[in-house]
Tab-separated table of C-alpha atoms in Angstrom:
chain	number	residue	atom	x	y	z
A	1	MET	CA	-36.831	-98.551	-339.331
A	2	ASP	CA	-33.154	-99.123	-338.601
A	3	SER	CA	-32.189	-101.504	-335.815
A	4	ALA	CA	-30.482	-98.845	-333.750
A	5	THR	CA	-33.856	-96.872	-333.673
A	6	LEU	CA	-36.008	-100.040	-332.636
A	7	ASP	CA	-33.318	-100.914	-329.854
A	8	GLU	CA	-33.546	-97.413	-328.555
A	9	MET	CA	-37.354	-97.447	-328.597
A	10	ARG	CA	-37.244	-100.947	-326.713
A	11	THR	CA	-34.862	-99.512	-324.022
A	12	THR	CA	-36.861	-96.368	-323.490
A	13	LEU	CA	-40.340	-97.662	-323.520
A	14	ARG	CA	-42.135	-99.646	-320.715
A	15	GLY	CA	-44.612	-101.411	-323.094
A	16	PRO	CA	-43.204	-103.813	-325.810
A	17	VAL	CA	-42.239	-102.829	-329.254
A	18	ILE	CA	-43.274	-105.274	-331.756
A	19	ALA	CA	-41.569	-105.427	-335.186
A	20	PRO	CA	-41.639	-107.723	-338.154
A	21	GLY	CA	-40.182	-111.164	-337.411
A	22	ASP	CA	-41.460	-111.145	-333.935
A	23	THR	CA	-43.695	-113.981	-332.926
A	24	GLU	CA	-46.461	-111.572	-331.775
A	25	TYR	CA	-46.158	-109.316	-334.990
A	26	ASP	CA	-48.946	-110.874	-336.910
A	27	GLN	CA	-51.482	-110.869	-334.107
A	28	ALA	CA	-50.400	-107.270	-333.014
A	29	ARG	CA	-51.240	-105.929	-336.629
A	30	THR	CA	-54.583	-107.754	-336.654
A	31	ILE	CA	-57.573	-105.350	-336.462
A	32	TYR	CA	-61.590	-105.777	-336.584
A	33	ASN	CA	-61.534	-105.353	-340.571
A	34	ALA	CA	-59.656	-108.344	-342.032
A	35	MET	CA	-59.880	-106.545	-345.338
A	36	ILE	CA	-57.064	-104.462	-344.035
A	37	ASP	CA	-53.416	-105.829	-344.556
A	38	LYS	CA	-50.870	-103.333	-343.365
A	39	ARG	CA	-47.407	-103.995	-342.122
A	40	PRO	CA	-45.997	-101.445	-339.758
A	41	ALA	CA	-42.362	-101.239	-339.053
A	42	ALA	CA	-43.062	-101.183	-335.237
A	43	ILE	CA	-46.185	-101.446	-333.012
A	44	VAL	CA	-45.799	-99.663	-329.722
A	45	ARG	CA	-47.996	-101.206	-327.048
A	46	CYS	CA	-47.953	-98.199	-324.769
A	47	ALA	CA	-48.024	-98.922	-320.910
A	48	ASP	CA	-48.905	-95.294	-320.083
A	49	ALA	CA	-49.022	-91.731	-321.335
A	50	ALA	CA	-45.340	-91.395	-320.785
A	51	ASP	CA	-44.940	-94.317	-323.342
A	52	VAL	CA	-47.353	-92.459	-325.808
A	53	ARG	CA	-45.217	-89.195	-325.523
A	54	ALA	CA	-41.739	-91.112	-326.144
A	55	ALA	CA	-43.331	-92.937	-329.137
A	56	VAL	CA	-44.593	-89.841	-330.603
A	57	GLY	CA	-40.987	-88.291	-330.205
A	58	PHE	CA	-39.202	-91.299	-331.917
A	59	ALA	CA	-41.872	-91.039	-334.904
A	60	ARG	CA	-41.562	-87.460	-335.276
A	61	ASP	CA	-37.648	-87.192	-335.070
A	62	GLN	CA	-37.144	-90.124	-337.406
A	63	GLY	CA	-39.714	-88.685	-339.929
A	64	LEU	CA	-41.651	-91.964	-339.824
A	65	GLU	CA	-45.343	-92.353	-340.681
A	66	LEU	CA	-47.442	-92.502	-337.538
A	67	ALA	CA	-50.889	-94.166	-336.970
A	68	VAL	CA	-52.787	-94.560	-333.707
A	69	ARG	CA	-54.803	-97.560	-332.468
A	70	GLY	CA	-57.404	-97.635	-329.679
A	71	GLY	CA	-59.960	-100.424	-330.287
A	72	GLY	CA	-58.828	-101.301	-333.637
A	73	HIS	CA	-62.333	-100.680	-335.277
A	74	SER	CA	-61.365	-98.037	-337.880
A	75	GLY	CA	-63.300	-99.397	-341.048
A	76	PRO	CA	-60.551	-98.269	-343.578
A	77	GLY	CA	-57.850	-99.409	-341.301
A	78	LEU	CA	-56.378	-95.928	-340.336
A	79	CYS	CA	-55.080	-97.282	-337.103
A	80	LEU	CA	-52.232	-98.973	-338.923
A	81	VAL	CA	-49.676	-97.730	-341.315
A	82	ASP	CA	-47.266	-99.352	-343.517
A	83	ASP	CA	-43.682	-98.946	-342.815
A	84	GLY	CA	-44.095	-96.482	-339.813
A	85	VAL	CA	-45.145	-96.589	-336.123
A	86	THR	CA	-48.494	-97.822	-334.806
A	87	ILE	CA	-49.080	-96.212	-331.325
A	88	ASP	CA	-51.185	-99.132	-329.891
A	89	LEU	CA	-53.184	-98.027	-326.673
A	90	SER	CA	-54.817	-101.337	-326.075
A	91	PRO	CA	-53.092	-101.901	-322.904
A	92	MET	CA	-54.321	-98.759	-321.542
A	93	ARG	CA	-57.876	-99.910	-320.368
A	94	GLY	CA	-58.417	-98.695	-316.929
A	95	VAL	CA	-61.773	-96.953	-316.102
A	96	ARG	CA	-62.415	-95.079	-312.792
A	97	VAL	CA	-66.027	-93.989	-311.841
A	98	ASP	CA	-66.896	-91.385	-309.304
A	99	PRO	CA	-70.419	-92.322	-308.470
A	100	ALA	CA	-70.864	-88.746	-306.345
A	101	THR	CA	-70.080	-86.619	-309.088
A	102	ARG	CA	-71.485	-89.005	-311.832
A	103	THR	CA	-68.208	-88.970	-313.895
A	104	ALA	CA	-65.969	-91.639	-315.242
A	105	ARG	CA	-62.432	-91.348	-316.442
A	106	ALA	CA	-61.361	-94.005	-319.220
A	107	ASP	CA	-57.773	-94.567	-320.295
A	108	GLY	CA	-57.156	-94.157	-323.916
A	109	GLY	CA	-57.260	-97.664	-325.003
A	110	SER	CA	-60.546	-98.640	-323.276
A	111	ARG	CA	-63.329	-99.985	-325.302
A	112	LEU	CA	-66.937	-99.569	-324.735
A	113	GLY	CA	-67.327	-102.750	-322.812
A	114	ASP	CA	-65.000	-101.501	-320.292
A	115	LEU	CA	-66.563	-98.191	-319.779
A	116	ASP	CA	-70.056	-99.939	-319.559
A	117	HIS	CA	-68.912	-102.435	-317.095
A	118	ALA	CA	-67.476	-99.975	-314.739
A	119	THR	CA	-70.193	-97.466	-314.901
A	120	HIS	CA	-73.107	-100.223	-314.617
A	121	ALA	CA	-71.955	-101.234	-311.325
A	122	PHE	CA	-73.346	-97.737	-310.118
A	123	GLY	CA	-76.389	-97.764	-312.279
A	124	LEU	CA	-74.973	-95.213	-314.610
A	125	ALA	CA	-73.936	-94.751	-318.298
A	126	THR	CA	-72.842	-92.384	-320.990
A	127	PRO	CA	-74.080	-92.410	-324.510
A	128	THR	CA	-71.718	-94.494	-326.757
A	129	GLY	CA	-71.961	-97.013	-329.831
A	130	ILE	CA	-73.731	-100.255	-330.135
A	131	ILE	CA	-70.646	-102.743	-330.235
A	132	SER	CA	-68.877	-103.074	-327.058
A	133	MET	CA	-65.490	-104.031	-328.664
A	134	THR	CA	-65.289	-100.426	-330.132
A	135	GLY	CA	-62.441	-98.239	-328.715
A	136	VAL	CA	-63.930	-95.353	-326.511
A	137	GLY	CA	-61.208	-92.786	-327.948
A	138	GLY	CA	-61.964	-93.113	-331.637
A	139	LEU	CA	-65.608	-93.240	-331.097
A	140	THR	CA	-65.720	-90.104	-328.865
A	141	LEU	CA	-63.286	-88.151	-330.986
A	142	GLY	CA	-65.549	-88.638	-333.993
A	143	GLY	CA	-68.814	-87.806	-332.175
A	144	GLY	CA	-70.207	-90.994	-331.101
A	145	HIS	CA	-73.991	-92.044	-331.183
A	146	GLY	CA	-75.955	-94.958	-329.906
A	147	TYR	CA	-79.027	-96.180	-327.915
A	148	LEU	CA	-78.804	-93.206	-325.489
A	149	THR	CA	-78.382	-90.494	-327.929
A	150	ARG	CA	-81.847	-89.242	-328.133
A	151	ARG	CA	-81.956	-88.898	-324.466
A	152	TYR	CA	-78.656	-87.888	-323.561
A	153	GLY	CA	-76.904	-86.605	-326.636
A	154	LEU	CA	-73.705	-87.677	-328.324
A	155	THR	CA	-70.733	-89.281	-326.713
A	156	ALA	CA	-68.790	-86.049	-327.357
A	157	ASP	CA	-71.415	-84.053	-325.796
A	158	ASN	CA	-70.914	-85.749	-322.472
A	159	LEU	CA	-66.971	-85.487	-322.754
A	160	ILE	CA	-65.763	-83.162	-319.757
A	161	ALA	CA	-62.020	-83.336	-320.414
A	162	ALA	CA	-59.338	-85.075	-322.268
A	163	ASP	CA	-55.617	-85.613	-321.568
A	164	VAL	CA	-53.814	-85.212	-324.970
A	165	VAL	CA	-50.304	-85.880	-326.149
A	166	LEU	CA	-49.440	-83.275	-328.766
A	167	ALA	CA	-47.364	-83.685	-331.825
A	168	ASP	CA	-44.505	-81.719	-330.326
A	169	GLY	CA	-44.578	-84.242	-327.270
A	170	GLY	CA	-46.271	-81.734	-325.117
A	171	PHE	CA	-49.235	-83.048	-322.693
A	172	VAL	CA	-52.346	-80.921	-321.884
A	173	THR	CA	-55.754	-81.277	-320.469
A	174	ALA	CA	-58.354	-79.978	-322.685
A	175	SER	CA	-61.626	-78.952	-321.274
A	176	ALA	CA	-64.028	-75.859	-321.421
A	177	GLU	CA	-61.743	-74.146	-319.016
A	178	GLU	CA	-58.163	-75.270	-320.552
A	179	HIS	CA	-57.209	-75.192	-324.068
A	180	PRO	CA	-60.990	-74.754	-324.874
A	181	ASP	CA	-60.175	-74.552	-328.773
A	182	LEU	CA	-58.624	-77.858	-328.692
A	183	PHE	CA	-61.628	-79.103	-326.571
A	184	TRP	CA	-63.912	-77.912	-329.199
A	185	ALA	CA	-62.042	-79.607	-331.921
A	186	LEU	CA	-61.745	-82.807	-330.093
A	187	ARG	CA	-65.544	-83.378	-329.933
A	188	GLY	CA	-66.108	-84.501	-333.364
A	189	GLY	CA	-62.875	-83.538	-335.132
A	190	GLY	CA	-61.402	-87.015	-335.015
A	191	GLY	CA	-57.852	-87.910	-334.149
A	192	ASN	CA	-56.324	-84.898	-336.053
A	193	PHE	CA	-55.050	-82.772	-332.965
A	194	GLY	CA	-53.359	-85.407	-330.847
A	195	ILE	CA	-53.518	-88.702	-328.840
A	196	ALA	CA	-56.194	-88.913	-326.081
A	197	THR	CA	-54.405	-90.951	-323.367
A	198	SER	CA	-57.639	-90.603	-321.259
A	199	LEU	CA	-61.079	-89.161	-321.258
A	200	THR	CA	-63.593	-87.979	-318.597
A	201	PHE	CA	-67.315	-88.246	-319.167
A	202	ARG	CA	-70.533	-87.189	-317.614
A	203	LEU	CA	-72.672	-90.105	-316.530
A	204	HIS	CA	-76.647	-90.404	-316.497
A	205	PRO	CA	-78.892	-92.838	-314.404
A	206	VAL	CA	-79.207	-95.976	-316.602
A	207	ASP	CA	-79.619	-99.470	-315.298
A	208	THR	CA	-82.309	-101.944	-316.759
A	209	VAL	CA	-83.554	-100.756	-319.943
A	210	GLY	CA	-86.270	-102.160	-322.439
A	211	ALA	CA	-84.868	-103.936	-325.486
A	212	GLY	CA	-86.732	-104.881	-328.449
A	213	VAL	CA	-86.233	-106.138	-331.928
A	214	THR	CA	-89.064	-106.108	-334.596
A	215	VAL	CA	-88.745	-107.626	-338.153
A	216	TRP	CA	-90.874	-107.631	-341.319
A	217	PRO	CA	-90.252	-109.462	-344.398
A	218	VAL	CA	-87.929	-107.384	-346.664
A	219	ASP	CA	-90.642	-106.827	-349.175
A	220	HIS	CA	-92.471	-104.704	-346.464
A	221	THR	CA	-89.455	-102.244	-346.373
A	222	ARG	CA	-91.060	-99.437	-348.132
A	223	GLU	CA	-94.320	-99.432	-345.812
A	224	VAL	CA	-92.302	-100.035	-342.618
A	225	LEU	CA	-89.847	-97.219	-343.365
A	226	ALA	CA	-92.550	-94.756	-344.337
A	227	TRP	CA	-94.112	-95.463	-340.887
A	228	TYR	CA	-90.755	-95.359	-339.223
A	229	ARG	CA	-89.706	-91.897	-340.544
A	230	GLU	CA	-92.954	-90.310	-339.179
A	231	TYR	CA	-93.044	-92.119	-335.883
A	232	LEU	CA	-89.604	-91.971	-334.472
A	233	PRO	CA	-88.726	-88.215	-334.637
A	234	GLN	CA	-92.030	-87.439	-332.791
A	235	ALA	CA	-91.582	-90.401	-330.295
A	236	PRO	CA	-90.650	-89.649	-326.492
A	237	GLU	CA	-86.947	-89.345	-326.038
A	238	GLU	CA	-86.760	-92.364	-324.045
A	239	VAL	CA	-87.669	-94.225	-327.156
A	240	TYR	CA	-84.838	-95.076	-329.463
A	241	GLY	CA	-84.923	-97.224	-332.425
A	242	PHE	CA	-82.627	-97.783	-335.475
A	243	PHE	CA	-83.988	-98.921	-338.678
A	244	THR	CA	-82.059	-101.824	-340.436
A	245	VAL	CA	-82.181	-104.132	-343.451
A	246	PHE	CA	-80.379	-107.370	-342.794
A	247	VAL	CA	-80.692	-111.073	-343.021
A	248	ILE	CA	-81.907	-112.957	-339.936
A	249	PRO	CA	-78.923	-114.999	-338.457
A	250	PRO	CA	-79.327	-118.228	-336.817
A	251	GLY	CA	-79.886	-118.465	-333.202
A	252	PRO	CA	-81.939	-116.706	-330.569
A	253	PRO	CA	-83.989	-114.720	-330.254
A	254	PHE	CA	-85.089	-115.538	-333.671
A	255	PRO	CA	-87.397	-118.628	-334.450
A	256	GLU	CA	-85.669	-121.197	-336.733
A	257	GLU	CA	-88.100	-120.631	-339.622
A	258	LEU	CA	-87.023	-117.162	-340.055
A	259	HIS	CA	-83.191	-118.086	-340.117
A	260	GLY	CA	-81.552	-116.840	-343.499
A	261	HIS	CA	-84.591	-114.588	-344.343
A	262	LYS	CA	-83.899	-111.087	-345.807
A	263	VAL	CA	-85.824	-108.571	-343.555
A	264	CYS	CA	-86.247	-104.931	-342.637
A	265	GLY	CA	-86.544	-104.179	-338.921
A	266	ILE	CA	-86.018	-101.852	-335.976
A	267	VAL	CA	-83.866	-102.419	-332.949
A	268	TRP	CA	-85.182	-100.674	-329.841
A	269	CYS	CA	-83.847	-99.342	-326.761
A	270	HIS	CA	-86.454	-97.911	-323.990
A	271	THR	CA	-85.076	-95.848	-321.113
A	272	GLY	CA	-88.663	-94.878	-319.540
A	273	ASP	CA	-90.746	-96.830	-317.349
A	274	PRO	CA	-90.002	-100.496	-317.650
A	275	GLY	CA	-93.727	-101.344	-316.924
A	276	ARG	CA	-94.601	-99.492	-319.980
A	277	LEU	CA	-92.181	-101.173	-322.559
A	278	ASP	CA	-94.641	-103.393	-324.291
A	279	GLU	CA	-97.380	-100.709	-324.322
A	280	THR	CA	-94.828	-98.170	-325.678
A	281	LEU	CA	-93.745	-100.518	-328.435
A	282	SER	CA	-97.013	-101.793	-329.362
A	283	VAL	CA	-97.180	-99.057	-331.967
A	284	VAL	CA	-95.038	-101.480	-334.428
A	285	HIS	CA	-98.347	-103.044	-335.454
A	286	GLU	CA	-99.079	-99.403	-337.178
A	287	ALA	CA	-96.511	-100.427	-339.805
A	288	GLY	CA	-98.088	-103.851	-340.606
A	289	ARG	CA	-98.144	-107.165	-338.870
A	290	PRO	CA	-94.469	-108.215	-337.881
A	291	ALA	CA	-92.731	-111.565	-338.709
A	292	PHE	CA	-91.266	-111.118	-335.354
A	293	HIS	CA	-91.539	-108.927	-332.312
A	294	PHE	CA	-89.492	-109.351	-329.104
A	295	THR	CA	-89.242	-107.119	-325.917
A	296	ALA	CA	-87.443	-107.949	-322.650
A	297	PRO	CA	-86.020	-105.924	-319.851
A	298	MET	CA	-82.278	-106.013	-319.991
A	299	PRO	CA	-79.140	-104.580	-318.237
A	300	TYR	CA	-78.033	-101.837	-320.464
A	301	VAL	CA	-74.602	-103.466	-320.502
A	302	ALA	CA	-76.121	-106.584	-321.915
A	303	LEU	CA	-77.822	-104.644	-324.649
A	304	GLN	CA	-74.545	-102.986	-325.532
A	305	GLY	CA	-72.943	-106.366	-326.178
A	306	MET	CA	-75.830	-108.066	-327.949
A	307	PHE	CA	-74.223	-107.889	-331.368
A	308	ASP	CA	-70.522	-108.700	-330.476
A	309	GLU	CA	-70.851	-112.271	-331.214
A	310	LEU	CA	-72.708	-111.850	-334.423
A	311	ILE	CA	-69.934	-109.812	-335.969
A	312	PRO	CA	-66.469	-110.653	-334.238
A	313	THR	CA	-63.210	-109.450	-335.173
A	314	GLY	CA	-61.778	-111.015	-338.240
A	315	TYR	CA	-64.310	-110.503	-341.161
A	316	GLN	CA	-64.191	-108.608	-344.282
A	317	TRP	CA	-65.862	-105.060	-344.017
A	318	TYR	CA	-66.232	-102.201	-346.160
A	319	TRP	CA	-68.502	-99.501	-345.035
A	320	ARG	CA	-69.673	-95.908	-346.004
A	321	GLY	CA	-71.830	-93.443	-344.295
A	322	ASP	CA	-74.503	-90.438	-345.001
A	323	PHE	CA	-76.413	-87.958	-342.873
A	324	PHE	CA	-80.027	-87.571	-343.590
A	325	ASP	CA	-82.776	-85.031	-342.411
A	326	HIS	CA	-85.707	-86.660	-344.076
A	327	ILE	CA	-86.414	-89.737	-345.917
A	328	PRO	CA	-88.268	-89.152	-349.076
A	329	ASP	CA	-90.475	-91.631	-350.971
A	330	ALA	CA	-87.648	-92.294	-353.824
A	331	ALA	CA	-85.446	-93.336	-350.713
A	332	LEU	CA	-87.836	-96.115	-349.740
A	333	ASP	CA	-87.453	-97.620	-353.169
A	334	ILE	CA	-83.791	-97.532	-352.890
A	335	HIS	CA	-83.786	-99.256	-349.427
A	336	LEU	CA	-86.029	-101.943	-350.694
A	337	LYS	CA	-83.913	-102.646	-353.873
A	338	TYR	CA	-80.688	-103.093	-351.776
A	339	GLY	CA	-82.593	-104.995	-348.955
A	340	GLU	CA	-83.894	-107.663	-351.412
A	341	ASN	CA	-80.502	-107.851	-353.043
A	342	ASN	CA	-78.439	-108.169	-349.860
A	343	PRO	CA	-75.352	-110.210	-351.014
A	344	THR	CA	-74.349	-111.882	-347.869
A	345	GLN	CA	-75.541	-113.204	-344.336
A	346	LEU	CA	-74.027	-110.304	-342.433
A	347	SER	CA	-74.193	-107.209	-344.865
A	348	LEU	CA	-76.549	-104.482	-343.467
A	349	MET	CA	-77.679	-100.969	-343.359
A	350	HIS	CA	-78.506	-99.025	-340.071
A	351	LEU	CA	-80.184	-95.512	-339.901
A	352	TYR	CA	-79.227	-94.390	-336.424
A	353	PRO	CA	-81.435	-91.573	-334.762
A	354	VAL	CA	-79.368	-88.420	-333.976
A	355	ASP	CA	-81.999	-86.096	-332.846
A	356	GLY	CA	-83.648	-85.463	-329.438
A	357	ALA	CA	-81.003	-84.185	-326.854
A	358	ALA	CA	-78.393	-84.152	-329.589
A	359	HIS	CA	-80.379	-81.324	-331.442
A	360	ARG	CA	-80.304	-79.228	-328.218
A	361	VAL	CA	-76.653	-78.450	-328.513
A	362	GLY	CA	-75.754	-75.344	-330.496
A	363	PRO	CA	-74.626	-75.968	-334.119
A	364	ASP	CA	-71.230	-74.347	-333.319
A	365	ASP	CA	-70.681	-75.671	-329.622
A	366	THR	CA	-68.556	-78.563	-330.872
A	367	ALA	CA	-66.860	-79.702	-334.056
A	368	TRP	CA	-69.878	-82.213	-335.035
A	369	SER	CA	-71.363	-80.041	-337.800
A	370	TYR	CA	-74.690	-81.868	-338.575
A	371	ARG	CA	-76.744	-80.793	-335.411
A	372	ASP	CA	-79.710	-80.651	-337.919
A	373	ALA	CA	-79.435	-84.411	-338.993
A	374	VAL	CA	-82.001	-86.754	-337.932
A	375	TRP	CA	-80.519	-89.898	-338.953
A	376	SER	CA	-76.922	-91.131	-339.441
A	377	GLY	CA	-76.809	-93.860	-342.049
A	378	VAL	CA	-74.154	-96.694	-342.475
A	379	PHE	CA	-74.005	-99.218	-345.408
A	380	ALA	CA	-71.814	-102.054	-344.517
A	381	GLY	CA	-70.829	-105.031	-346.596
A	382	VAL	CA	-69.792	-107.874	-344.284
A	383	ASP	CA	-68.686	-111.272	-344.710
A	384	PRO	CA	-66.147	-113.783	-343.453
A	385	ASP	CA	-64.839	-115.017	-346.807
A	386	PRO	CA	-62.186	-112.980	-348.528
A	387	ALA	CA	-63.546	-114.159	-351.922
A	388	ASN	CA	-66.530	-111.998	-351.297
A	389	ALA	CA	-64.654	-108.822	-350.481
A	390	GLU	CA	-65.401	-107.311	-353.914
A	391	THR	CA	-69.066	-108.290	-353.952
A	392	ILE	CA	-69.766	-106.640	-350.580
A	393	ARG	CA	-67.585	-103.486	-351.359
A	394	GLN	CA	-69.748	-102.922	-354.601
A	395	TRP	CA	-73.036	-103.533	-352.729
A	396	CYS	CA	-71.989	-100.758	-350.147
A	397	VAL	CA	-70.825	-98.284	-352.747
A	398	ASP	CA	-73.571	-98.706	-355.247
A	399	TYR	CA	-76.225	-98.467	-352.150
A	400	GLN	CA	-74.645	-95.222	-350.841
A	401	GLU	CA	-74.111	-93.623	-354.112
A	402	GLU	CA	-77.553	-94.183	-355.287
A	403	LEU	CA	-79.082	-92.853	-351.930
A	404	HIS	CA	-76.539	-90.005	-351.739
A	405	PRO	CA	-78.616	-87.492	-353.496
A	406	TYR	CA	-81.202	-87.590	-350.931
A	407	SER	CA	-78.618	-87.044	-348.078
A	408	MET	CA	-77.356	-83.766	-346.607
A	409	GLY	CA	-74.004	-84.166	-348.139
A	410	GLY	CA	-71.704	-85.338	-345.392
A	411	SER	CA	-70.793	-88.428	-343.155
A	412	TYR	CA	-70.281	-89.277	-339.605
A	413	VAL	CA	-66.553	-89.449	-339.684
A	414	ASN	CA	-66.357	-92.848	-338.017
A	415	PHE	CA	-68.495	-94.074	-340.935
A	416	MET	CA	-66.313	-92.716	-343.664
A	417	GLY	CA	-64.699	-95.412	-345.989
A	418	SER	CA	-61.307	-95.781	-347.594
A	419	GLY	CA	-60.410	-93.254	-350.412
A	420	GLU	CA	-63.626	-90.973	-350.422
A	421	GLY	CA	-61.251	-87.902	-350.915
A	422	GLN	CA	-60.528	-84.551	-349.398
A	423	GLU	CA	-63.764	-83.085	-350.590
A	424	ARG	CA	-65.536	-85.654	-348.600
A	425	VAL	CA	-64.048	-84.570	-345.526
A	426	ARG	CA	-64.910	-81.057	-346.190
A	427	ALA	CA	-68.232	-81.962	-346.518
A	428	THR	CA	-68.355	-83.709	-343.335
A	429	TYR	CA	-67.251	-80.758	-341.410
A	430	ARG	CA	-69.333	-78.146	-343.457
A	431	ASP	CA	-68.450	-74.659	-342.474
A	432	HIS	CA	-66.465	-76.034	-339.279
A	433	TYR	CA	-63.794	-77.068	-341.677
A	434	ASP	CA	-61.748	-73.735	-341.768
A	435	ARG	CA	-61.990	-73.227	-337.876
A	436	LEU	CA	-60.565	-76.877	-337.633
A	437	ALA	CA	-57.829	-76.295	-339.923
A	438	ARG	CA	-56.693	-73.271	-337.853
A	439	ILE	CA	-56.799	-75.218	-334.555
A	440	LYS	CA	-54.858	-78.020	-336.549
A	441	ARG	CA	-52.197	-75.474	-337.331
A	442	THR	CA	-51.723	-74.326	-333.556
A	443	TYR	CA	-51.454	-78.041	-332.346
A	444	ASP	CA	-50.064	-80.102	-335.355
A	445	PRO	CA	-48.554	-77.558	-337.785
A	446	ASP	CA	-46.724	-80.180	-339.592
A	447	ASN	CA	-49.655	-82.729	-339.745
A	448	LEU	CA	-47.950	-85.532	-338.010
A	449	PHE	CA	-51.364	-87.024	-337.249
A	450	HIS	CA	-52.562	-87.536	-340.726
A	451	ALA	CA	-53.431	-91.277	-340.648
A	452	ASN	CA	-56.976	-90.188	-340.372
A	453	GLN	CA	-59.806	-88.619	-342.216
A	454	ASN	CA	-57.436	-85.741	-342.484
A	455	ILE	CA	-58.084	-82.019	-341.595
A	456	GLU	CA	-54.932	-80.286	-343.288
A	457	PRO	CA	-53.352	-77.406	-341.232
A	458	ALA	CA	-54.482	-73.939	-342.429
A	459	ARG	CA	-51.893	-71.956	-344.194
A	460	ARG	CA	-50.535	-68.981	-342.374
């Protein structure tokens, strides 16, 4: 970027424009995944939607590459771009709750923790992910799933409206009544269609929930997962539990004698009668005697932040994902194999339920194209040491590729890794891809927003 353009941006925008050589530059280009090392020509920390519009105009008119950062949680680092402009929404973190209408409006840089903190004060929540540092915008545009999904649907299912800056600098509100085609695409189509500067959500009564963690020795993976695949889909929708293989971290709630042990387990969230928590989760003994079983009532907002300190910003990450509608016996052996060969303290696999209320939304009602999926799986190699980057990457790739034949073919877009290719994007959107490509042509015909799992504009 030439100095005249940089100076003009700094004069025009309210928020700071950070360039190489500035003292804040290295911190500003740091994201959750330390495996990513990209060097933008400018990082624009937008103060408001007007800054976003201006920054989009500068990038478009100068022919610069453009990326958008919300929470900075993109696994493949799509929120940064070498030698171009990163539009950083992180200063835009306001949340306004209307308890009378049970709605919340979150600015585009808000994180899940911001939204949960604001809504919890009124005993309300909307379904989101399980790490409170995750950006609300990226999670929502990809679909979004977590502890409340079986009862209240995807994050995108609870989106009511979004303010969006378009590639041509236009500013629109997308909802069921206004720009309904764009609204359809935003609910699962990722960041392909514009920059969401605010998102408005439907809220539900959620306050104290029943939290639980149950673990078994890793060599019990086959038996436990065989039980889980039958139990969870027929369980009441107020019962949520994701299955995982991982290594017990040091610290509570786990006893010291389990620290460092490879295990399989289930993390629970119960939104039913708090007095029936222990009775409801007593079914875990049907899978065999656990090595550890913990339950406790907990504010929902506390459960949402439970894993934040375990996997903070600055670790090496590589992840991939797949959707599953069943778990055959052959898959049980694969999970056991990779659980036993987990390469690092923090590497993991999760199977998140995406059934229940998420299945009651029509298959063509949103861009999310896997309404028939029962689980959204993620395979993640994680470690603080850059020397282990290739080890964790290979474990993740091998795990996902060996299990992939038993998948539905596509992945949750927010769990896609780097370099998976355009055919993988098509598989993720199935027969929705062509409709999305036509909407892309309407709102971003030149594909300005392509630093994402990209949907290419349809040809005329």
